[in-house]
PDB file of C-alpha atoms in Angstrom:
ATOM      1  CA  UNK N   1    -122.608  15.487  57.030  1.00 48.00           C
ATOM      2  CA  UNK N   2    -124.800  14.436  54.411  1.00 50.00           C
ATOM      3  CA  UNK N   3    -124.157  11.210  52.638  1.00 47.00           C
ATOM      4  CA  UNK N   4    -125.330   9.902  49.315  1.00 48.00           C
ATOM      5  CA  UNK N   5    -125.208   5.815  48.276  1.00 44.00           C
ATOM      6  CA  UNK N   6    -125.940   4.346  45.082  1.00 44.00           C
ATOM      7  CA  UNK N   7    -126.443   0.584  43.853  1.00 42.00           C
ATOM      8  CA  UNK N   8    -123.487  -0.638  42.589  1.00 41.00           C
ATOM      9  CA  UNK N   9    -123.489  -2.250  39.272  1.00 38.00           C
ATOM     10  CA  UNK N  10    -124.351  -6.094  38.674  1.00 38.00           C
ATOM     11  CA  UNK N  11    -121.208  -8.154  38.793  1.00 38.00           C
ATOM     12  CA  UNK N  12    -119.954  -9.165  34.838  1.00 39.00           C
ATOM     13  CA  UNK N  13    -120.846 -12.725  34.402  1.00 42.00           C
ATOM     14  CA  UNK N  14    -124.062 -12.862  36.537  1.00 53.00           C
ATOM     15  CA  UNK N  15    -126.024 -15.358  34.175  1.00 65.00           C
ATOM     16  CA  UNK N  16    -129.696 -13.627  33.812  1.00 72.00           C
ATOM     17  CA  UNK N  17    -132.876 -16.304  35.085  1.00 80.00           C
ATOM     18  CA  UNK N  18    -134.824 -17.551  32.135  1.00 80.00           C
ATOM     19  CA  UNK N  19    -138.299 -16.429  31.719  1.00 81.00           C
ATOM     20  CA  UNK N  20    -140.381 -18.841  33.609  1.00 80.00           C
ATOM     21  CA  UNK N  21    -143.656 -19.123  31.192  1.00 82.00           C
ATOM     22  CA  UNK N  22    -141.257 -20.186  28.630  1.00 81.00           C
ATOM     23  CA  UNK N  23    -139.097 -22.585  31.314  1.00 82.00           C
ATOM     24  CA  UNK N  24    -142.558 -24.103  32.559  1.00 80.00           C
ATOM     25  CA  UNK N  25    -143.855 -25.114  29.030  1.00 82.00           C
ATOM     26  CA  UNK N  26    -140.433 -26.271  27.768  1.00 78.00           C
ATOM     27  CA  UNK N  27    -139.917 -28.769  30.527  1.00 76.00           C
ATOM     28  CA  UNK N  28    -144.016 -29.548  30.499  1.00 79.00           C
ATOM     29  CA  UNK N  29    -143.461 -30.267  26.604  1.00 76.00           C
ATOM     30  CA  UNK N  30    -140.336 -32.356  26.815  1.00 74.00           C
ATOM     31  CA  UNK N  31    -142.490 -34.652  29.613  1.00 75.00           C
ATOM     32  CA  UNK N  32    -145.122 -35.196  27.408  1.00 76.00           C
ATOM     33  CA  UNK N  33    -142.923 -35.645  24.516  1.00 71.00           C
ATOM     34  CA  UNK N  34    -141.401 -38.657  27.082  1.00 70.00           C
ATOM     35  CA  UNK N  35    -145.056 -39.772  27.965  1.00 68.00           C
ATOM     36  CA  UNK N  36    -146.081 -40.062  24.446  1.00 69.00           C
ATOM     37  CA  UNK N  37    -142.794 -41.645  23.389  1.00 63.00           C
ATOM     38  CA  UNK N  38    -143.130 -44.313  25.821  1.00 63.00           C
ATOM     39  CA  UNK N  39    -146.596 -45.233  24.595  1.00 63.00           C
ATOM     40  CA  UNK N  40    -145.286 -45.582  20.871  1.00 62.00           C
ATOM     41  CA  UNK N  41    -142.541 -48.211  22.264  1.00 55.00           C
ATOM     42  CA  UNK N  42    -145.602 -50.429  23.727  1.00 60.00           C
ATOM     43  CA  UNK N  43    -146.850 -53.907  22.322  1.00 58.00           C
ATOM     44  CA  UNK N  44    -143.696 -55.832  22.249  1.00 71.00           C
ATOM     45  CA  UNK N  45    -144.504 -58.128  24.985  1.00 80.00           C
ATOM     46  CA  UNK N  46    -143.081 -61.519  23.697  1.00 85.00           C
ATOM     47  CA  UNK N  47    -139.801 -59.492  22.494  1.00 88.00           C
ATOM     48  CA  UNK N  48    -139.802 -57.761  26.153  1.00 89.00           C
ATOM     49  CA  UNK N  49    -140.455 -61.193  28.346  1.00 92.00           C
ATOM     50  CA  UNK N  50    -137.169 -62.835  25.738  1.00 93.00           C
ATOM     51  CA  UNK N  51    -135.008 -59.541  26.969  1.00 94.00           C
ATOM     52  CA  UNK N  52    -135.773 -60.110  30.389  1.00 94.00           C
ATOM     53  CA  UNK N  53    -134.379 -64.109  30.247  1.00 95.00           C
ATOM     54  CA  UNK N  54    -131.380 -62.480  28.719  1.00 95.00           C
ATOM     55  CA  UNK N  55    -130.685 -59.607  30.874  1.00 96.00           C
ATOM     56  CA  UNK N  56    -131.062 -61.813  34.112  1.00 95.00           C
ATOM     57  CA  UNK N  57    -128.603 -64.509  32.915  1.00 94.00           C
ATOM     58  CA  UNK N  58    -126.112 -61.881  31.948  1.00 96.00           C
ATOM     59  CA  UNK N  59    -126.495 -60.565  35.424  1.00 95.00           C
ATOM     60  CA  UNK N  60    -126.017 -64.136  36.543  1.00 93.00           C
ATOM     61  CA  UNK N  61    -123.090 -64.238  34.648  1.00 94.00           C
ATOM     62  CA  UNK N  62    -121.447 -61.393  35.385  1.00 93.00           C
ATOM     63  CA  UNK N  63    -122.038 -62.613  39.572  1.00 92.00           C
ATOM     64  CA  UNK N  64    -123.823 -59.327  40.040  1.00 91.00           C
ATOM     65  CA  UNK N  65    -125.547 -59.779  43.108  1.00 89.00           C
ATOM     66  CA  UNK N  66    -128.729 -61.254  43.533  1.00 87.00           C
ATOM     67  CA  UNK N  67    -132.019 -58.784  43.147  1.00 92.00           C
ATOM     68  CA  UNK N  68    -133.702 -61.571  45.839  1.00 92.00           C
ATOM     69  CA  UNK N  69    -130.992 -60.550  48.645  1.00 92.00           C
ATOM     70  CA  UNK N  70    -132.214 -56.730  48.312  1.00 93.00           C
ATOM     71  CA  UNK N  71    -136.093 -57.457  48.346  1.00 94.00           C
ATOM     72  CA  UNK N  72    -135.563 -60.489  51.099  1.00 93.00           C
ATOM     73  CA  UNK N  73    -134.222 -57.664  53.509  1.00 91.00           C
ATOM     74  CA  UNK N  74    -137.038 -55.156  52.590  1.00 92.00           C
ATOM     75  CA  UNK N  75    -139.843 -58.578  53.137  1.00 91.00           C
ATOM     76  CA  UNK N  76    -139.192 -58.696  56.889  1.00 85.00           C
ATOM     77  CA  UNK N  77    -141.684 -56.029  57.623  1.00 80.00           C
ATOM     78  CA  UNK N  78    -145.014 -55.015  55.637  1.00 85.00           C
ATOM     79  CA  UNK N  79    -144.038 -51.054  56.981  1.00 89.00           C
ATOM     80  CA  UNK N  80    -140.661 -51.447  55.342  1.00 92.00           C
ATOM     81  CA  UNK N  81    -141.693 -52.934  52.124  1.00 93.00           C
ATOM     82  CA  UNK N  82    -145.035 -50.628  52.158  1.00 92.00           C
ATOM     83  CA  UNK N  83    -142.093 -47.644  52.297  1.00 94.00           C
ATOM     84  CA  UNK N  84    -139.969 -49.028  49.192  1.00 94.00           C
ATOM     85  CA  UNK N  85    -143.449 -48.638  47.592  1.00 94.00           C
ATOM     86  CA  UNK N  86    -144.426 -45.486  48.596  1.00 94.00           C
ATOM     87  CA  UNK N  87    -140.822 -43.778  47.357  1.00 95.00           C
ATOM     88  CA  UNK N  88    -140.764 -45.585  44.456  1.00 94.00           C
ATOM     89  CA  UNK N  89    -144.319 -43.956  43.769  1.00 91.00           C
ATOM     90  CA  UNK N  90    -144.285 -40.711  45.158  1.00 93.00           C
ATOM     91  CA  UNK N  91    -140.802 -39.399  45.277  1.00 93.00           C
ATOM     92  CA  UNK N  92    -139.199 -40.118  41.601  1.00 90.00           C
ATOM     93  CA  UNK N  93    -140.872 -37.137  39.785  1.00 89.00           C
ATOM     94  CA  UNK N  94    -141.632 -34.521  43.041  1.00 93.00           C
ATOM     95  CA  UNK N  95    -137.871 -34.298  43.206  1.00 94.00           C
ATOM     96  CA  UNK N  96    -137.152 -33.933  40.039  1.00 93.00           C
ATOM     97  CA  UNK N  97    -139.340 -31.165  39.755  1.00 91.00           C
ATOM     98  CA  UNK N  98    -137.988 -29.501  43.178  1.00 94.00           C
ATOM     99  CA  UNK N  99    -134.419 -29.620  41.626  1.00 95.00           C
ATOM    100  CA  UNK N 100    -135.258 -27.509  39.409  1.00 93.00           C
ATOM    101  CA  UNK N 101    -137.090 -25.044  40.925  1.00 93.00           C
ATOM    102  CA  UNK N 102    -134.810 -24.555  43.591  1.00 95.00           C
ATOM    103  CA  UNK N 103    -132.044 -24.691  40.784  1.00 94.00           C
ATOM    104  CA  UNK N 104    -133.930 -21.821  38.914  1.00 93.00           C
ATOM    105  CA  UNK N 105    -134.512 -19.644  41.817  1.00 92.00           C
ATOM    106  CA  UNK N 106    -130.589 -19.666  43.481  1.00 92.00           C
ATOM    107  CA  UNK N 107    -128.870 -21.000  40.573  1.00 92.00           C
ATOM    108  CA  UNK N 108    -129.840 -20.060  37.054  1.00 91.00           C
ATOM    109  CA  UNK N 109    -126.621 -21.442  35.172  1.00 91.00           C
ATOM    110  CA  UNK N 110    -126.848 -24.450  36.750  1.00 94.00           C
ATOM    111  CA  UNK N 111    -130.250 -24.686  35.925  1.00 93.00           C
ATOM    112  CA  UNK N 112    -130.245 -24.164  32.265  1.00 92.00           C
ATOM    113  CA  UNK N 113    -126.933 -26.645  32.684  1.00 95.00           C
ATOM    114  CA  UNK N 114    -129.037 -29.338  34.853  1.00 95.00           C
ATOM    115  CA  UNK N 115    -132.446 -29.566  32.340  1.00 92.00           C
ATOM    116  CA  UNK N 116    -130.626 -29.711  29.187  1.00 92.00           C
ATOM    117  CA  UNK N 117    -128.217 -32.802  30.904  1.00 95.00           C
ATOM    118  CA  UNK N 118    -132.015 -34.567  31.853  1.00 93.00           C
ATOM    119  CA  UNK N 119    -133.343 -33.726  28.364  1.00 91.00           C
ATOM    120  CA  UNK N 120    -130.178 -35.660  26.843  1.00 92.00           C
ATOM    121  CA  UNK N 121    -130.837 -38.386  29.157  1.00 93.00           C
ATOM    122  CA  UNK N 122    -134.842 -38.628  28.963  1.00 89.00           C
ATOM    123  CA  UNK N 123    -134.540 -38.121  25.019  1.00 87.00           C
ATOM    124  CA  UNK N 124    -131.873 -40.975  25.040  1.00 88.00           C
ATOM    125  CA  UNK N 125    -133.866 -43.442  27.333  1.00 86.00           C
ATOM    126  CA  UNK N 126    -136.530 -43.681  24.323  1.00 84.00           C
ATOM    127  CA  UNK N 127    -134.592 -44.396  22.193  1.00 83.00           C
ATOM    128  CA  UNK N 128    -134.100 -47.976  24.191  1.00 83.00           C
ATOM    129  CA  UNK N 129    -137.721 -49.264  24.277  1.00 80.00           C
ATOM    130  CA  UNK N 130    -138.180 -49.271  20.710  1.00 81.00           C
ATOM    131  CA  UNK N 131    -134.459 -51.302  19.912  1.00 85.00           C
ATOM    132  CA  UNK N 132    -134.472 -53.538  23.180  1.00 88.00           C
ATOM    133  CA  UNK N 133    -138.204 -53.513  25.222  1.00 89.00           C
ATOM    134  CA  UNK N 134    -137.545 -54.874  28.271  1.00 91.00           C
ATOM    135  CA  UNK N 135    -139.997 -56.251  30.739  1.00 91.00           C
ATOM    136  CA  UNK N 136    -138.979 -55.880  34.774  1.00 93.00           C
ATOM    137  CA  UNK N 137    -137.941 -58.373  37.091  1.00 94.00           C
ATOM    138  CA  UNK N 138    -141.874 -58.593  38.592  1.00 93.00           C
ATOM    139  CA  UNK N 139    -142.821 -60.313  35.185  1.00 92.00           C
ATOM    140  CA  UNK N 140    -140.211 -62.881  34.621  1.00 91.00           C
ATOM    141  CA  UNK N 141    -141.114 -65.926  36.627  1.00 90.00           C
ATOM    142  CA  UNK N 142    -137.744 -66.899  36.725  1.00 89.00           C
ATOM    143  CA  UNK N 143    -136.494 -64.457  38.909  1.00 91.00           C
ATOM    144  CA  UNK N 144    -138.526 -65.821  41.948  1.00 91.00           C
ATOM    145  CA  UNK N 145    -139.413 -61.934  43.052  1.00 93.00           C
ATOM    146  CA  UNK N 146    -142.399 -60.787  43.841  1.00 92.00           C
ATOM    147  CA  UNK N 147    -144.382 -57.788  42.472  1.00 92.00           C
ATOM    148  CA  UNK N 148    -144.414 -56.029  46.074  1.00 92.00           C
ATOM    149  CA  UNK N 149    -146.445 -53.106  44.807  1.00 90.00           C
ATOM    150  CA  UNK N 150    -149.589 -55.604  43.697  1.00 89.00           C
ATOM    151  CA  UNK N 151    -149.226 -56.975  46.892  1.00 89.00           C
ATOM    152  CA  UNK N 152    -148.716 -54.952  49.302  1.00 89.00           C
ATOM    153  CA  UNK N 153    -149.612 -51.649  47.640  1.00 85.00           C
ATOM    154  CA  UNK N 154    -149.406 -48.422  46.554  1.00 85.00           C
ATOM    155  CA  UNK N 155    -148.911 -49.397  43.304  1.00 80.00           C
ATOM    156  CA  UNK N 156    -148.819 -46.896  40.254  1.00 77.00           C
ATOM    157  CA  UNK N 157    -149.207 -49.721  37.308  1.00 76.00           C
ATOM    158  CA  UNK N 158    -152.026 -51.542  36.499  1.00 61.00           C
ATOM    159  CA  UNK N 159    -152.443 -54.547  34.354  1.00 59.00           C
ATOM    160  CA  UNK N 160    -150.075 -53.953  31.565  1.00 56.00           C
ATOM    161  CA  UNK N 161    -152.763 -55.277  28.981  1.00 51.00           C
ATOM    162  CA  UNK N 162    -155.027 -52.115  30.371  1.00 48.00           C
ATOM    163  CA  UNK N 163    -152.155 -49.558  31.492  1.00 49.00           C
ATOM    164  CA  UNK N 164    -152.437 -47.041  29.031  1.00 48.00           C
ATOM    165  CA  UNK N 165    -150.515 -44.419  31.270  1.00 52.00           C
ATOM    166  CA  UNK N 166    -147.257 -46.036  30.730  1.00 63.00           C
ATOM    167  CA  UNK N 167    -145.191 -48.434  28.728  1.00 68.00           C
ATOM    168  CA  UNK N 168    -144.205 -51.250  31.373  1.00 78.00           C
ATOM    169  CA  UNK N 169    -141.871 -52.956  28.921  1.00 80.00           C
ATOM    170  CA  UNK N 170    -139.612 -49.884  28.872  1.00 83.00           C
ATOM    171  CA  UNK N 171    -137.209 -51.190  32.318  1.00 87.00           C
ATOM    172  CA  UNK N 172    -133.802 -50.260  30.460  1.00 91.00           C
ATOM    173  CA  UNK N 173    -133.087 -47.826  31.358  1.00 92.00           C
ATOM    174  CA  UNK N 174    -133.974 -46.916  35.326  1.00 93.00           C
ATOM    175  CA  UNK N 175    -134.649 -43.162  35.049  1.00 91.00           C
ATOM    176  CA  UNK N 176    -136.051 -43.537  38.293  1.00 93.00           C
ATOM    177  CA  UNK N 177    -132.594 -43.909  38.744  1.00 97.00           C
ATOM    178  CA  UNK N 178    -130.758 -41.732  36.101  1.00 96.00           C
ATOM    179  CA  UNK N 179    -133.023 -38.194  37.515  1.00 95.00           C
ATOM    180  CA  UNK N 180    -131.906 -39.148  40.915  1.00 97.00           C
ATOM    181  CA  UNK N 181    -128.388 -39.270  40.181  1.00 98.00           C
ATOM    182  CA  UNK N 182    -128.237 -36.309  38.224  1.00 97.00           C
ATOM    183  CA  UNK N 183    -130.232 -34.468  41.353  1.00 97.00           C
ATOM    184  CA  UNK N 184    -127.330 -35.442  43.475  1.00 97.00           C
ATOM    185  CA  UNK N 185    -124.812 -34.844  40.939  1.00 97.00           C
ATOM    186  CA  UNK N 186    -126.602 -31.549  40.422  1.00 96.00           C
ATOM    187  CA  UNK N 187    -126.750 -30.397  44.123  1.00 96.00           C
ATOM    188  CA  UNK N 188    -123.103 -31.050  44.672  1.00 96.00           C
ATOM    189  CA  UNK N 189    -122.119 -29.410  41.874  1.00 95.00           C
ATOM    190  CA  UNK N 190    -123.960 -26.435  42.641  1.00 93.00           C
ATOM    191  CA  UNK N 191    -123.265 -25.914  46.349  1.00 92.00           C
ATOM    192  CA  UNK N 192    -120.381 -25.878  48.671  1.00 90.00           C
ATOM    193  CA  UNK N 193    -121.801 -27.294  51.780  1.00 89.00           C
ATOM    194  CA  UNK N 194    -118.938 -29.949  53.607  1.00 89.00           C
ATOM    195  CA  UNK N 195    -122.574 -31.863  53.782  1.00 93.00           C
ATOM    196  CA  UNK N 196    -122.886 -31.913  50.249  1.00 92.00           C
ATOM    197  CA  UNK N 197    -122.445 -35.406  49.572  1.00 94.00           C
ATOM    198  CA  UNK N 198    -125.104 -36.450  51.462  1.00 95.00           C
ATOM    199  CA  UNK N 199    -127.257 -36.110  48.731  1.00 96.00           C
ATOM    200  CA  UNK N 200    -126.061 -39.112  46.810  1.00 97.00           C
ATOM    201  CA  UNK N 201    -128.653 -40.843  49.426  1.00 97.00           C
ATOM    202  CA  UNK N 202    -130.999 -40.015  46.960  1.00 97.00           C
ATOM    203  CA  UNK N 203    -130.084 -42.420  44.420  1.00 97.00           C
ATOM    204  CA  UNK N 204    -128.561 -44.986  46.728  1.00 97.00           C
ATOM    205  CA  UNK N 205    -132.328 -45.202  48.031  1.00 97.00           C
ATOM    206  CA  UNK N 206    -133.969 -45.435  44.710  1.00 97.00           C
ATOM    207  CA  UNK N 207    -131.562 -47.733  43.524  1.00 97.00           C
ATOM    208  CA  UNK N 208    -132.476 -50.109  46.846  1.00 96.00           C
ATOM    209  CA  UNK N 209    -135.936 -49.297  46.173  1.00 96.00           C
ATOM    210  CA  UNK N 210    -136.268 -50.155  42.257  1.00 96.00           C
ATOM    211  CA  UNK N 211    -134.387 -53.034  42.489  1.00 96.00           C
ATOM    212  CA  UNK N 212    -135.851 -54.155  45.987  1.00 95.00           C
ATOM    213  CA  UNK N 213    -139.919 -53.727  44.448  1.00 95.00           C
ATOM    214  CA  UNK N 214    -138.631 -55.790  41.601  1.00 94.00           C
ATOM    215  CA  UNK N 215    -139.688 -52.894  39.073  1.00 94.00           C
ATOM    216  CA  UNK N 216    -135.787 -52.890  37.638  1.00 95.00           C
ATOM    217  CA  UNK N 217    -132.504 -55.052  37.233  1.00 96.00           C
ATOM    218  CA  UNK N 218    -129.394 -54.154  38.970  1.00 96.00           C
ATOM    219  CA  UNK N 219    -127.969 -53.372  34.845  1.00 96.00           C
ATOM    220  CA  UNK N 220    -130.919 -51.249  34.284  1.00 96.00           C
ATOM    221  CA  UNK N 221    -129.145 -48.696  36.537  1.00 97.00           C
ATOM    222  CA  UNK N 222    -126.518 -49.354  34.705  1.00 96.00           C
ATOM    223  CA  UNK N 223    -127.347 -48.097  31.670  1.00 96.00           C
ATOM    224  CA  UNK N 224    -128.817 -45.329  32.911  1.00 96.00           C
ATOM    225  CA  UNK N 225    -125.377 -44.134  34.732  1.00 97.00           C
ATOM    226  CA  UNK N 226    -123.529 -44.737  31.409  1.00 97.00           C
ATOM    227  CA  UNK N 227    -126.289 -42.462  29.711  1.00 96.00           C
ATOM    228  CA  UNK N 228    -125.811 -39.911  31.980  1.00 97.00           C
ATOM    229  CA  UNK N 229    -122.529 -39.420  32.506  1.00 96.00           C
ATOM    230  CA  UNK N 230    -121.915 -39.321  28.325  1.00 96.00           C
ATOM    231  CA  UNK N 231    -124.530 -36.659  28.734  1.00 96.00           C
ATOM    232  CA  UNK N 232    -122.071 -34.838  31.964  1.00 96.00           C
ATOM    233  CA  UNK N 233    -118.915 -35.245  29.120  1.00 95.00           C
ATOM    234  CA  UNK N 234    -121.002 -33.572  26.650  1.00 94.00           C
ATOM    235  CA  UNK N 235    -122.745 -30.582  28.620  1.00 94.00           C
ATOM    236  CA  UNK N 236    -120.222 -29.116  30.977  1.00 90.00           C
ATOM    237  CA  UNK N 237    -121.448 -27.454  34.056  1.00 90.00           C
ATOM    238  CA  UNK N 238    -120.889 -23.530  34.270  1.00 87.00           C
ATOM    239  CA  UNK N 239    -117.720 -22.648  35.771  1.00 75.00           C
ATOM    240  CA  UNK N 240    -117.086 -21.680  39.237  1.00 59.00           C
ATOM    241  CA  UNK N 241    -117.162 -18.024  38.770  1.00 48.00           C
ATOM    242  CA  UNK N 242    -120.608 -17.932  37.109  1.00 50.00           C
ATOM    243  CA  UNK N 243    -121.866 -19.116  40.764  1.00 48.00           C
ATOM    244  CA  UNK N 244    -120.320 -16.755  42.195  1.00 50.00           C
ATOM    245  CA  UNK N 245    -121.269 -13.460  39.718  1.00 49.00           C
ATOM    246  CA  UNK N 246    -125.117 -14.945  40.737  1.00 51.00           C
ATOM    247  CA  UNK N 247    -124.363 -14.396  44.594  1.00 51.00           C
ATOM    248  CA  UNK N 248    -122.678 -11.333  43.877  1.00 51.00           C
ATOM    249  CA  UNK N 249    -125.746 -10.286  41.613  1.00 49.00           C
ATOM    250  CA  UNK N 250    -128.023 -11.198  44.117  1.00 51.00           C
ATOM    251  CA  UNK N 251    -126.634  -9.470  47.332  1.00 48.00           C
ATOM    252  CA  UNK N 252    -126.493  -6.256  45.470  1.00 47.00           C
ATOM    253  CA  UNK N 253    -123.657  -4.567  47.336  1.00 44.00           C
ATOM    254  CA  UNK N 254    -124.723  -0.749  47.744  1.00 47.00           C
ATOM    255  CA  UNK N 255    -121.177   1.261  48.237  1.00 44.00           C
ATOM    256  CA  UNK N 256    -120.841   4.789  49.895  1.00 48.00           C
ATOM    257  CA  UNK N 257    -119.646   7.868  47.876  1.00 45.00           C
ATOM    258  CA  UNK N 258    -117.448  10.281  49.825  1.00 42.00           C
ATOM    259  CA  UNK N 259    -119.509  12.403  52.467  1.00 44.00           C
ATOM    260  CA  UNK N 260    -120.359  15.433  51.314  1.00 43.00           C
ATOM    261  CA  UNK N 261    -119.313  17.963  54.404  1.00 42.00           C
ATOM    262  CA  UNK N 262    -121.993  20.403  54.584  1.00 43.00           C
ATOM    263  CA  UNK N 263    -120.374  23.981  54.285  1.00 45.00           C
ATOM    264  CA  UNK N 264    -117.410  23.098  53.332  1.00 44.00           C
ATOM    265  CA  UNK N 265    -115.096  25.600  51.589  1.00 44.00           C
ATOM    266  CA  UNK N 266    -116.635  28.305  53.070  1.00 41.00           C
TER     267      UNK N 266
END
C-alpha cells in the first residue's frame, strides 16, 4: 500500500505577518517622532510648576488619595524603594517592545491592531505638553514627596535645565502607564489562558511605581486611560476567528489521500 499526502491549503482568513524591515523602521520612526515631539513641548517651566499647583488641588478636591500614602509604604526599605526605581527605569519601554514582538511572531492581526492603538495614544500624548505642560509631583514643593530616584538612585533624568533627552514638564499624560495598560489589555485580548488576567499586574505595578517615585499624579493615569480607551472605541481588535485562521495557518494540517492499493484491478 502506497500512500501519498499533500499540504493542505492555508485556512481563509489567516492574516499574512507584515514585512519586518518595514515593521522595525515604522515603529523606530514613530519613537523618534515621540522623542523629538517631546523636546519641541520643552521651556515652559513657570507655566508647568502653575499646572502642577492646580492639578494637586484638584486631586485634593476630588479626595483622591494621597500620592504620600503610596511612597510612605515604598520609604520603609532602601531595597524596596531602590526597586520602584529600577522598574520605573528599566521596564517601561523593554516591555513595550517585547509586546510586540511576541505579538508579531504568534499574532499578526493583533499586532498590526496593538501598534496602531499605541500610535493613537503616543501621537495623542503630544499633543498635551504643548496645551497644558505639566511638571511632576518631585518638583512641586507642596506636595511634601521626595524625588526618590535623585536620592536613592537609578535615576534616568538629570537636571531638567541640562536634560536634553527628555521633556520633564510633559507628566500628563503617564504613558508609562498608558503602554502598560494597553500590554495587558493586549495580552488578554489575544490569548485564552484562565491566567490571562494576571497580566493587568503590569500596570497595577507601574501605576504604584510612578506615583510612589513621585514622577506622576494619581490623574496623570487618568488621562492616559481615557486616551486609550477612545483609542480601543476607535480601532477594534480583529475578531475571534482571525486568531484562530493564524493557528490554523500555522499548524499546517497535512491530510491523507486515499491509499493507493498496489495492483489493484488486476
Amino acid at each position: 500500500m502506497n500512500a501519498r499526502t499533500e499540504p493542505a491549503e492555508a485556512e481563509p482568513g489567516a492574516i499574512a505577518r507584515p514585512p519586518l524591515l518595514r515593521e522595525f523602521l515604522l515603529v523606530a520612526g514613530l519613537f523618534l517622532v515621540y522623542k523629538l515631539g517631546r523636546q519641541l513641548a520643552t521651556g515652559h517651566t513657570a507655566e508647568a510648576l502653575r499646572n502642577a499647583g492646580r492639578v494637586w488641588g484638584w486631586e485634593r478636591a476630588a479626595h483622591l488619595p494621597g500620592e504620600n500614602s503610596v511612597q510612605s509604604a515604598l520609604l520603609h526599605g532602601d531595597t524596596l524603594v531602590h526597586l520602584a526605581n529600577t522598574y520605573y527605569a528599566t521596564v517601561h519601554f523593554p516591555a513595550t517592545v517585547a509586546f510586540l514582538v511576541w505579538l508579531y511572531l504568534r499574532r499578526p492581526a493583533h499586532y498590526v491592531w496593538a501598534r496602531r492603538v499605541l500610535a493613537v495614544l503616543t501621537a495623542a500624548a503630544l499633543v498635551l505638553p504643548f496645551t497644558f505642560p505639566l511638571a511632576p509631583p518631585r518638583m512641586l514643593a507642596a506636595t511634601g514627596l521626595v524625588d526618590t530616584a535623585r536620592v536613592y538612585g537609578p535615576s534616568v533624568y538629570g537636571p531638567p535645565s541640562s536634560d536634553h533627552l527628555s521633556n520633564q514638564f510633559a507628566a500628563m499624560p503617564s504613558l508609562h502607564f498608558g503602554w502598560a495598560l494597553m500590554v495587558a489589555v493586549g495580552l488578554i485580548v489575544a490569548t485564552r489562558s484562565r491566567r490571562r488576567w494576571l497580566w493587568l499586574l503590569h500596570p497595577l505595578i507601574t501605576l504604584v511605581v510612578i506615583v510612589g517615585t513621585a514622577n506622576h499624579y494619581w490623574l496623570d493615569a487618568v488621562v492616559a486611560t481615557a486616551m486609550l480607551g477612545v483609542a480601543l472605541a476607535v480601532i477594534r481588535p480583529p475578531h475571534r476567528a482571525a486568531g484562530t485562521a493564524e493557528r490554523g495557518a500555522r499548524a499546517r494540517v497535512r491530510v491523507p489521500e486515499e491509499p493507493v492499493l498496489v495492483g489493484a484491478g488486476r
